[in-house]
Amino acid sequence: MKRLLVLMGASALAYGQPLALMPVPAQVSRGSGVLPIDASFQASVSGYDEPRLDRATHRLVERLSKQTGITMHEVKTTKPTLTISCEHKGEAVQALGEDESYRLVVDAAGAHLSAVQPLGVLRGIETFLQLVQPEANGFGVPAVSIEDHPRFPWRGLSYDVARHFMPVGEVERTLDGMAAVKLNVFHWHLSDNQGFRIESKLFPRLQEFGSGGQFYTQEQIRDVIAYAHDRGIRVIPEFDIPGHATAILVAYPALATPPAPKDVDHTFGVLDAVMDPTNPAVYTFLDRFIGEMAALFPDAYFHIGGDEVNGKLWRESPKVKAFKAAEHYQPSAKDPDSNIALHAYFNRKLEPIVAKHGKHMEGWDEILTPDLPKSILIQSWRGQKSLAEGARQGYRGILSAGYYLDLVEHASEHYAVDPLGGDAANLTPEQQARILGGEAAMWSEMVTPETIDSRIWPRLAVIAERLWSTQGVRDVPDMYRRMDVISGWLQWLGLTHRSWQDPMLVRLAGEHDPEPLRVLAAFVEPVKGYERESFGPYTTETPLIGLVDSVPPESEAARRFAVMVHTALTQHTGFDLVREQLIALRANHAQMQPILKDNELLNGIEPLSQAVSDLAAAGLSAIQAIESGEKSDAQWRKQQSDRITELSAAHAAVFPAFGGAVQELVNAASQ
Ligand code: ACM
């Protein structure tokens, strides 16, 4: 069992090794020497100062103290360790495209951080904290000179609190993590079919009927906005209309295309409830509601959703049909029942309302229909094509397709997606300039406060790098090397993406020793994309406490094992470790028996556990074949490959994640 720990321990990088910064700064040059970090650490601000910067330096010392375990007293000294200088103030309400650049110079005598305005200071502080490493005489920061600025001005996370509500504490620690990797937009998905999550004073029925008691008060919202502003993060609310709006329509059924829903939805997917765009009362309501919310959220952008209107009730409603006829909508092959035209009509009525309350309208890419002003912003979730199409037509946009964290893909897959890749690569420079960046998305159908961090981190750091660092930063092994270190570092903020797991496994193991379950959990992954739904049914009430909820999207152990196998085969070293790992995995199923017996929580896991052992056995056979020195024939290879595919199948939405490494052993035995 010890071997697993050897595999999984991410070691801190000693001085002299490559830095582990994420996102990678625009320019880094290494010097010689180390600035010691000890109990006398002191930071000072000169030039322009404001309370936000004082709070930021205070947090810096607090975090440094946690990170190093050294009590730091913030005693004022004449020679601060880190001097911070800021030229001038930023916008009162953080604006798109504000200067975030900074310069950080460290030598053995001290560190100096300079920035044009406070946002740059906030970004530079995070880089400084990432540089702190244990070294021979305690902690230190290696001598370095960094010039840094972001590639894209819009770098965000879309965060759904409608399907599963996330209390303020979860939101704030997410903001801490976002700031740590230099993200600057928190897009708060506050209403959907399953819940309306914010207090309205004008329309209190919204939270009374739409939230099940789980909503934020306006005071909490103001606190979160201030918390985010302190960390250089804009907060943009989303109220998804005219579809995804069951929770609003339960409270105000007169606004619905009949039949109005009677309760919020507990199931997921694209559902029928929809506003009635032909009803003038809808726009009166939206004017007042958006007015109230626009006053609460200071950001210049306001997200109105606009995605996934299935159009069923619009097709069936006699009133809507009569409206379409009166407006002379012409059916076309692309829009046979004129629902796209009707949605566009709704958006054309909505945009001036949003604008009247001082905001740019933002929406998912379905709102990209003719005649909307170029001031709107398109968030592309259906693919890069629509982003490029919008930019060609003169619309600004951000990319979310490829950055859906809830689909539990590998970090490398998100890393490969570039806002200026795909169709956008062929745009003119002027059109490309309309692509402002991107947002990761964390939809909350399959997460609770207990599990959500494990779905966001550390992969969000990798997306943050894609949006901050230059396009040429794309070395995947180096990304993983740094991601592992940053993942550990993020824990000092209280994020639970690592610590969540063990209590979950202990719960699953009941009275038994959880160790065999830890071994199993280390080498499996949740099914990808939307495949999990086929293991349902899932509702908002389904407990999310199974093995699938207890394993990260990407198995670190399987990834390291694949590297070990590859190294063993190409450099002929480390074969003993590969073998020992496989022997331990082969033996694990027998050890799982007591845990599996009479345990409803682990229903369906028995065949998974068996498959993991069998897959390990297949790997051991391949090693034996390699060592025999005789190349096996094509038929053996085919047999083994089929067996690997079969053993890699999912059970209870979880599958063995080291099939690729075993396949590589089989290939080596038969080439
Ligand atoms: C979306 O994922 N429906 C925006």
GROMACS .gro file of N, CA and C in nm, residues 169-265:
model
  291
  169GLY      N    1  -2.036   3.100   0.211
  169GLY     CA    2  -1.900   3.052   0.240
  169GLY      C    3  -1.836   2.983   0.121
  170GLU      N    4  -1.914   2.901   0.050
  170GLU     CA    5  -1.862   2.831  -0.070
  170GLU      C    6  -1.829   2.933  -0.179
  171VAL      N    7  -1.919   3.031  -0.194
  171VAL     CA    8  -1.898   3.132  -0.298
  171VAL      C    9  -1.769   3.208  -0.269
  172GLU      N   10  -1.750   3.246  -0.143
  172GLU     CA   11  -1.632   3.327  -0.110
  172GLU      C   12  -1.503   3.249  -0.127
  173ARG      N   13  -1.505   3.122  -0.091
  173ARG     CA   14  -1.378   3.049  -0.110
  173ARG      C   15  -1.351   3.026  -0.258
  174THR      N   16  -1.457   3.018  -0.339
  174THR     CA   17  -1.437   3.010  -0.484
  174THR      C   18  -1.374   3.139  -0.535
  175LEU      N   19  -1.420   3.252  -0.483
  175LEU     CA   20  -1.362   3.381  -0.522
  175LEU      C   21  -1.214   3.389  -0.481
  176ASP      N   22  -1.181   3.336  -0.364
  176ASP     CA   23  -1.041   3.333  -0.321
  176ASP      C   24  -0.956   3.254  -0.422
  177GLY      N   25  -1.008   3.139  -0.460
  177GLY     CA   26  -0.935   3.056  -0.556
  177GLY      C   27  -0.922   3.124  -0.691
  178MET      N   28  -1.031   3.187  -0.736
  178MET     CA   29  -1.027   3.258  -0.864
  178MET      C   30  -0.920   3.367  -0.863
  179ALA      N   31  -0.918   3.446  -0.755
  179ALA     CA   32  -0.818   3.553  -0.746
  179ALA      C   33  -0.677   3.495  -0.747
  180ALA      N   34  -0.661   3.379  -0.685
  180ALA     CA   35  -0.528   3.318  -0.675
  180ALA      C   36  -0.473   3.281  -0.813
  181VAL      N   37  -0.562   3.256  -0.910
  181VAL     CA   38  -0.515   3.223  -1.044
  181VAL      C   39  -0.552   3.334  -1.144
  182LYS      N   40  -0.578   3.454  -1.087
  182LYS     CA   41  -0.590   3.576  -1.168
  182LYS      C   42  -0.714   3.582  -1.256
  183LEU      N   43  -0.820   3.514  -1.216
  183LEU     CA   44  -0.946   3.528  -1.289
  183LEU      C   45  -1.014   3.657  -1.244
  184ASN      N   46  -1.099   3.714  -1.329
  184ASN     CA   47  -1.155   3.844  -1.293
  184ASN      C   48  -1.305   3.861  -1.314
  185VAL      N   49  -1.377   3.753  -1.349
  185VAL     CA   50  -1.523   3.765  -1.363
  185VAL      C   51  -1.592   3.647  -1.293
  186PHE      N   52  -1.677   3.679  -1.199
  186PHE     CA   53  -1.761   3.577  -1.136
  186PHE      C   54  -1.903   3.595  -1.192
  187HIS      N   55  -1.943   3.499  -1.273
  187HIS     CA   56  -2.075   3.502  -1.339
  187HIS      C   57  -2.167   3.411  -1.258
  188TRP      N   58  -2.263   3.473  -1.194
  188TRP     CA   59  -2.344   3.406  -1.092
  188TRP      C   60  -2.479   3.368  -1.153
  189HIS      N   61  -2.496   3.240  -1.179
  189HIS     CA   62  -2.619   3.189  -1.242
  189HIS      C   63  -2.724   3.171  -1.131
  190LEU      N   64  -2.805   3.274  -1.113
  190LEU     CA   65  -2.888   3.286  -0.992
  190LEU      C   66  -3.029   3.231  -1.007
  191SER      N   67  -3.073   3.206  -1.129
  191SER     CA   68  -3.207   3.148  -1.140
  191SER      C   69  -3.213   3.051  -1.255
  192ASP      N   70  -3.294   2.948  -1.236
  192ASP     CA   71  -3.312   2.847  -1.340
  192ASP      C   72  -3.440   2.771  -1.306
  193ASN      N   73  -3.464   2.662  -1.375
  193ASN     CA   74  -3.588   2.587  -1.352
  193ASN      C   75  -3.601   2.537  -1.208
  194GLN      N   76  -3.487   2.507  -1.145
  194GLN     CA   77  -3.490   2.440  -1.015
  194GLN      C   78  -3.483   2.537  -0.897
  195GLY      N   79  -3.456   2.664  -0.922
  195GLY     CA   80  -3.448   2.754  -0.809
  195GLY      C   81  -3.424   2.899  -0.847
  196PHE      N   82  -3.478   2.988  -0.764
  196PHE     CA   83  -3.453   3.132  -0.776
  196PHE      C   84  -3.382   3.171  -0.648
  197ARG      N   85  -3.260   3.222  -0.656
  197ARG     CA   86  -3.170   3.223  -0.541
  197ARG      C   87  -3.134   3.360  -0.486
  198ILE      N   88  -3.219   3.459  -0.506
  198ILE     CA   89  -3.184   3.591  -0.455
  198ILE      C   90  -3.310   3.662  -0.409
  199GLU      N   91  -3.294   3.739  -0.303
  199GLU     CA   92  -3.407   3.813  -0.248
  199GLU      C   93  -3.444   3.928  -0.342
  200SER      N   94  -3.572   3.935  -0.378
  200SER     CA   95  -3.623   4.054  -0.446
  200SER      C   96  -3.716   4.125  -0.350
  201LYS      N   97  -3.695   4.254  -0.333
  201LYS     CA   98  -3.785   4.329  -0.244
  201LYS      C   99  -3.911   4.371  -0.319
  202LEU      N  100  -3.897   4.390  -0.451
  202LEU     CA  101  -4.014   4.428  -0.531
  202LEU      C  102  -4.104   4.308  -0.559
  203PHE      N  103  -4.044   4.193  -0.576
  203PHE     CA  104  -4.120   4.072  -0.612
  203PHE      C  105  -4.085   3.956  -0.518
  204PRO      N  106  -4.122   3.971  -0.389
  204PRO     CA  107  -4.080   3.870  -0.291
  204PRO      C  108  -4.136   3.730  -0.317
  205ARG      N  109  -4.240   3.719  -0.399
  205ARG     CA  110  -4.289   3.584  -0.432
  205ARG      C  111  -4.179   3.502  -0.500
  206LEU      N  112  -4.084   3.570  -0.566
  206LEU     CA  113  -3.977   3.498  -0.637
  206LEU      C  114  -3.900   3.407  -0.541
  207GLN      N  115  -3.854   3.465  -0.429
  207GLN     CA  116  -3.780   3.379  -0.335
  207GLN      C  117  -3.876   3.295  -0.251
  208GLU      N  118  -3.999   3.345  -0.229
  208GLU     CA  119  -4.094   3.267  -0.147
  208GLU      C  120  -4.135   3.138  -0.217
  209PHE      N  121  -4.161   3.146  -0.347
  209PHE     CA  122  -4.210   3.028  -0.420
  209PHE      C  123  -4.100   2.957  -0.498
  210GLY      N  124  -3.991   3.028  -0.524
  210GLY     CA  125  -3.891   2.973  -0.616
  210GLY      C  126  -3.764   2.919  -0.552
  211SER      N  127  -3.751   2.932  -0.419
  211SER     CA  128  -3.618   2.900  -0.363
  211SER      C  129  -3.616   2.787  -0.262
  212GLY      N  130  -3.732   2.744  -0.213
  212GLY     CA  131  -3.730   2.646  -0.104
  212GLY      C  132  -3.654   2.697   0.017
  213GLY      N  133  -3.650   2.827   0.033
  213GLY     CA  134  -3.581   2.886   0.148
  213GLY      C  135  -3.431   2.902   0.127
  214GLN      N  136  -3.383   2.860   0.012
  214GLN     CA  137  -3.238   2.870  -0.014
  214GLN      C  138  -3.211   2.982  -0.112
  215PHE      N  139  -3.181   3.099  -0.058
  215PHE     CA  140  -3.152   3.216  -0.143
  215PHE      C  141  -3.062   3.311  -0.066
  216TYR      N  142  -3.001   3.404  -0.139
  216TYR     CA  143  -2.915   3.505  -0.076
  216TYR      C  144  -2.999   3.629  -0.048
  217THR      N  145  -2.979   3.689   0.069
  217THR     CA  146  -3.041   3.820   0.095
  217THR      C  147  -2.963   3.925   0.015
  218GLN      N  148  -3.024   4.040  -0.001
  218GLN     CA  149  -2.955   4.147  -0.075
  218GLN      C  150  -2.830   4.192   0.001
  219GLU      N  151  -2.838   4.184   0.133
  219GLU     CA  152  -2.720   4.221   0.211
  219GLU      C  153  -2.605   4.123   0.184
  220GLN      N  154  -2.638   3.995   0.177
  220GLN     CA  155  -2.534   3.896   0.144
  220GLN      C  156  -2.476   3.920   0.005
  221ILE      N  157  -2.563   3.956  -0.088
  221ILE     CA  158  -2.516   3.983  -0.225
  221ILE      C  159  -2.417   4.100  -0.223
  222ARG      N  160  -2.454   4.207  -0.151
  222ARG     CA  161  -2.362   4.323  -0.143
  222ARG      C  162  -2.229   4.283  -0.081
  223ASP      N  163  -2.234   4.199   0.022
  223ASP     CA  164  -2.110   4.154   0.086
  223ASP      C  165  -2.023   4.075  -0.012
  224VAL      N  166  -2.086   3.987  -0.088
  224VAL     CA  167  -2.009   3.905  -0.183
  224VAL      C  168  -1.948   3.994  -0.291
  225ILE      N  169  -2.025   4.093  -0.338
  225ILE     CA  170  -1.973   4.184  -0.442
  225ILE      C  171  -1.851   4.261  -0.386
  226ALA      N  172  -1.861   4.304  -0.260
  226ALA     CA  173  -1.748   4.376  -0.199
  226ALA      C  174  -1.628   4.283  -0.182
  227TYR      N  175  -1.657   4.161  -0.143
  227TYR     CA  176  -1.552   4.059  -0.124
  227TYR      C  177  -1.480   4.035  -0.258
  228ALA      N  178  -1.559   4.024  -0.363
  228ALA     CA  179  -1.501   4.002  -0.496
  228ALA      C  180  -1.421   4.125  -0.541
  229HIS      N  181  -1.474   4.243  -0.518
  229HIS     CA  182  -1.405   4.366  -0.559
  229HIS      C  183  -1.270   4.376  -0.489
  230ASP      N  184  -1.265   4.337  -0.363
  230ASP     CA  185  -1.139   4.337  -0.289
  230ASP      C  186  -1.035   4.248  -0.357
  231ARG      N  187  -1.082   4.149  -0.430
  231ARG     CA  188  -0.992   4.053  -0.495
  231ARG      C  189  -0.982   4.076  -0.646
  232GLY      N  190  -1.033   4.189  -0.692
  232GLY     CA  191  -1.020   4.222  -0.834
  232GLY      C  192  -1.109   4.140  -0.924
  233ILE      N  193  -1.228   4.108  -0.874
  233ILE     CA  194  -1.320   4.024  -0.952
  233ILE      C  195  -1.454   4.095  -0.970
  234ARG      N  196  -1.498   4.104  -1.095
  234ARG     CA  197  -1.630   4.160  -1.127
  234ARG      C  198  -1.736   4.053  -1.101
  235VAL      N  199  -1.855   4.096  -1.060
  235VAL     CA  200  -1.964   4.001  -1.037
  235VAL      C  201  -2.078   4.034  -1.133
  236ILE      N  202  -2.113   3.936  -1.217
  236ILE     CA  203  -2.220   3.956  -1.315
  236ILE      C  204  -2.332   3.857  -1.285
  237PRO      N  205  -2.454   3.909  -1.260
  237PRO     CA  206  -2.564   3.817  -1.232
  237PRO      C  207  -2.624   3.765  -1.362
  238GLU      N  208  -2.674   3.641  -1.356
  238GLU     CA  209  -2.753   3.590  -1.469
  238GLU      C  210  -2.891   3.551  -1.419
  239PHE      N  211  -2.993   3.603  -1.488
  239PHE     CA  212  -3.131   3.559  -1.467
  239PHE      C  213  -3.174   3.502  -1.601
  240ASP      N  214  -3.184   3.370  -1.607
  240ASP     CA  215  -3.204   3.303  -1.735
  240ASP      C  216  -3.351   3.315  -1.777
  241ILE      N  217  -3.375   3.382  -1.891
  241ILE     CA  218  -3.509   3.397  -1.949
  241ILE      C  219  -3.495   3.392  -2.102
  242PRO      N  220  -3.599   3.358  -2.176
  242PRO     CA  221  -3.735   3.326  -2.134
  242PRO      C  222  -3.755   3.178  -2.096
  243GLY      N  223  -3.659   3.090  -2.136
  243GLY     CA  224  -3.664   2.951  -2.090
  243GLY      C  225  -3.582   2.939  -1.963
  244HIS      N  226  -3.562   2.818  -1.915
  244HIS     CA  227  -3.489   2.796  -1.789
  244HIS      C  228  -3.544   2.885  -1.678
  245ALA      N  229  -3.674   2.911  -1.681
  245ALA     CA  230  -3.732   3.013  -1.593
  245ALA      C  231  -3.847   2.961  -1.508
  246THR      N  232  -3.854   2.828  -1.489
  246THR     CA  233  -3.965   2.772  -1.411
  246THR      C  234  -3.979   2.841  -1.276
  247ALA      N  235  -3.866   2.863  -1.208
  247ALA     CA  236  -3.874   2.917  -1.071
  247ALA      C  237  -3.937   3.056  -1.069
  248ILE      N  238  -3.916   3.135  -1.174
  248ILE     CA  239  -3.980   3.268  -1.183
  248ILE      C  240  -4.129   3.250  -1.212
  249LEU      N  241  -4.159   3.156  -1.302
  249LEU     CA  242  -4.298   3.140  -1.348
  249LEU      C  243  -4.387   3.074  -1.244
  250VAL      N  244  -4.329   2.999  -1.153
  250VAL     CA  245  -4.406   2.944  -1.041
  250VAL      C  246  -4.456   3.059  -0.953
  251ALA      N  247  -4.370   3.159  -0.937
  251ALA     CA  248  -4.406   3.274  -0.854
  251ALA      C  249  -4.503   3.366  -0.926
  252TYR      N  250  -4.487   3.380  -1.057
  252TYR     CA  251  -4.571   3.471  -1.137
  252TYR      C  252  -4.627   3.398  -1.259
  253PRO      N  253  -4.726   3.308  -1.235
  253PRO     CA  254  -4.776   3.223  -1.344
  253PRO      C  255  -4.837   3.301  -1.461
  254ALA      N  256  -4.881   3.423  -1.435
  254ALA     CA  257  -4.942   3.501  -1.543
  254ALA      C  258  -4.841   3.537  -1.652
  255LEU      N  259  -4.713   3.526  -1.621
  255LEU     CA  260  -4.609   3.561  -1.720
  255LEU      C  261  -4.574   3.444  -1.812
  256ALA      N  262  -4.631   3.327  -1.783
  256ALA     CA  263  -4.595   3.206  -1.858
  256ALA      C  264  -4.683   3.188  -1.982
  257THR      N  265  -4.625   3.125  -2.085
  257THR     CA  266  -4.708   3.069  -2.191
  257THR      C  267  -4.773   2.945  -2.130
  258PRO      N  268  -4.909   2.938  -2.129
  258PRO     CA  269  -4.975   2.830  -2.057
  258PRO      C  270  -4.936   2.692  -2.113
  259PRO      N  271  -4.940   2.590  -2.028
  259PRO     CA  272  -4.975   2.594  -1.886
  259PRO      C  273  -4.858   2.639  -1.798
  260ALA      N  274  -4.888   2.725  -1.699
  260ALA     CA  275  -4.783   2.770  -1.609
  260ALA      C  276  -4.741   2.656  -1.518
  261PRO      N  277  -4.614   2.649  -1.485
  261PRO     CA  278  -4.568   2.542  -1.395
  261PRO      C  279  -4.622   2.562  -1.254
  262LYS      N  280  -4.645   2.451  -1.183
  262LYS     CA  281  -4.703   2.459  -1.049
  262LYS      C  282  -4.597   2.453  -0.940
  263ASP      N  283  -4.481   2.398  -0.975
  263ASP     CA  284  -4.373   2.386  -0.876
  263ASP      C  285  -4.240   2.400  -0.950
  264VAL      N  286  -4.137   2.435  -0.875
  264VAL     CA  287  -4.004   2.435  -0.939
  264VAL      C  288  -3.973   2.293  -0.985
  265ASP      N  289  -3.884   2.282  -1.082
  265ASP     CA  290  -3.848   2.149  -1.133
  265ASP      C  291  -3.750   2.082  -1.038
   0.00000   0.00000   0.00000
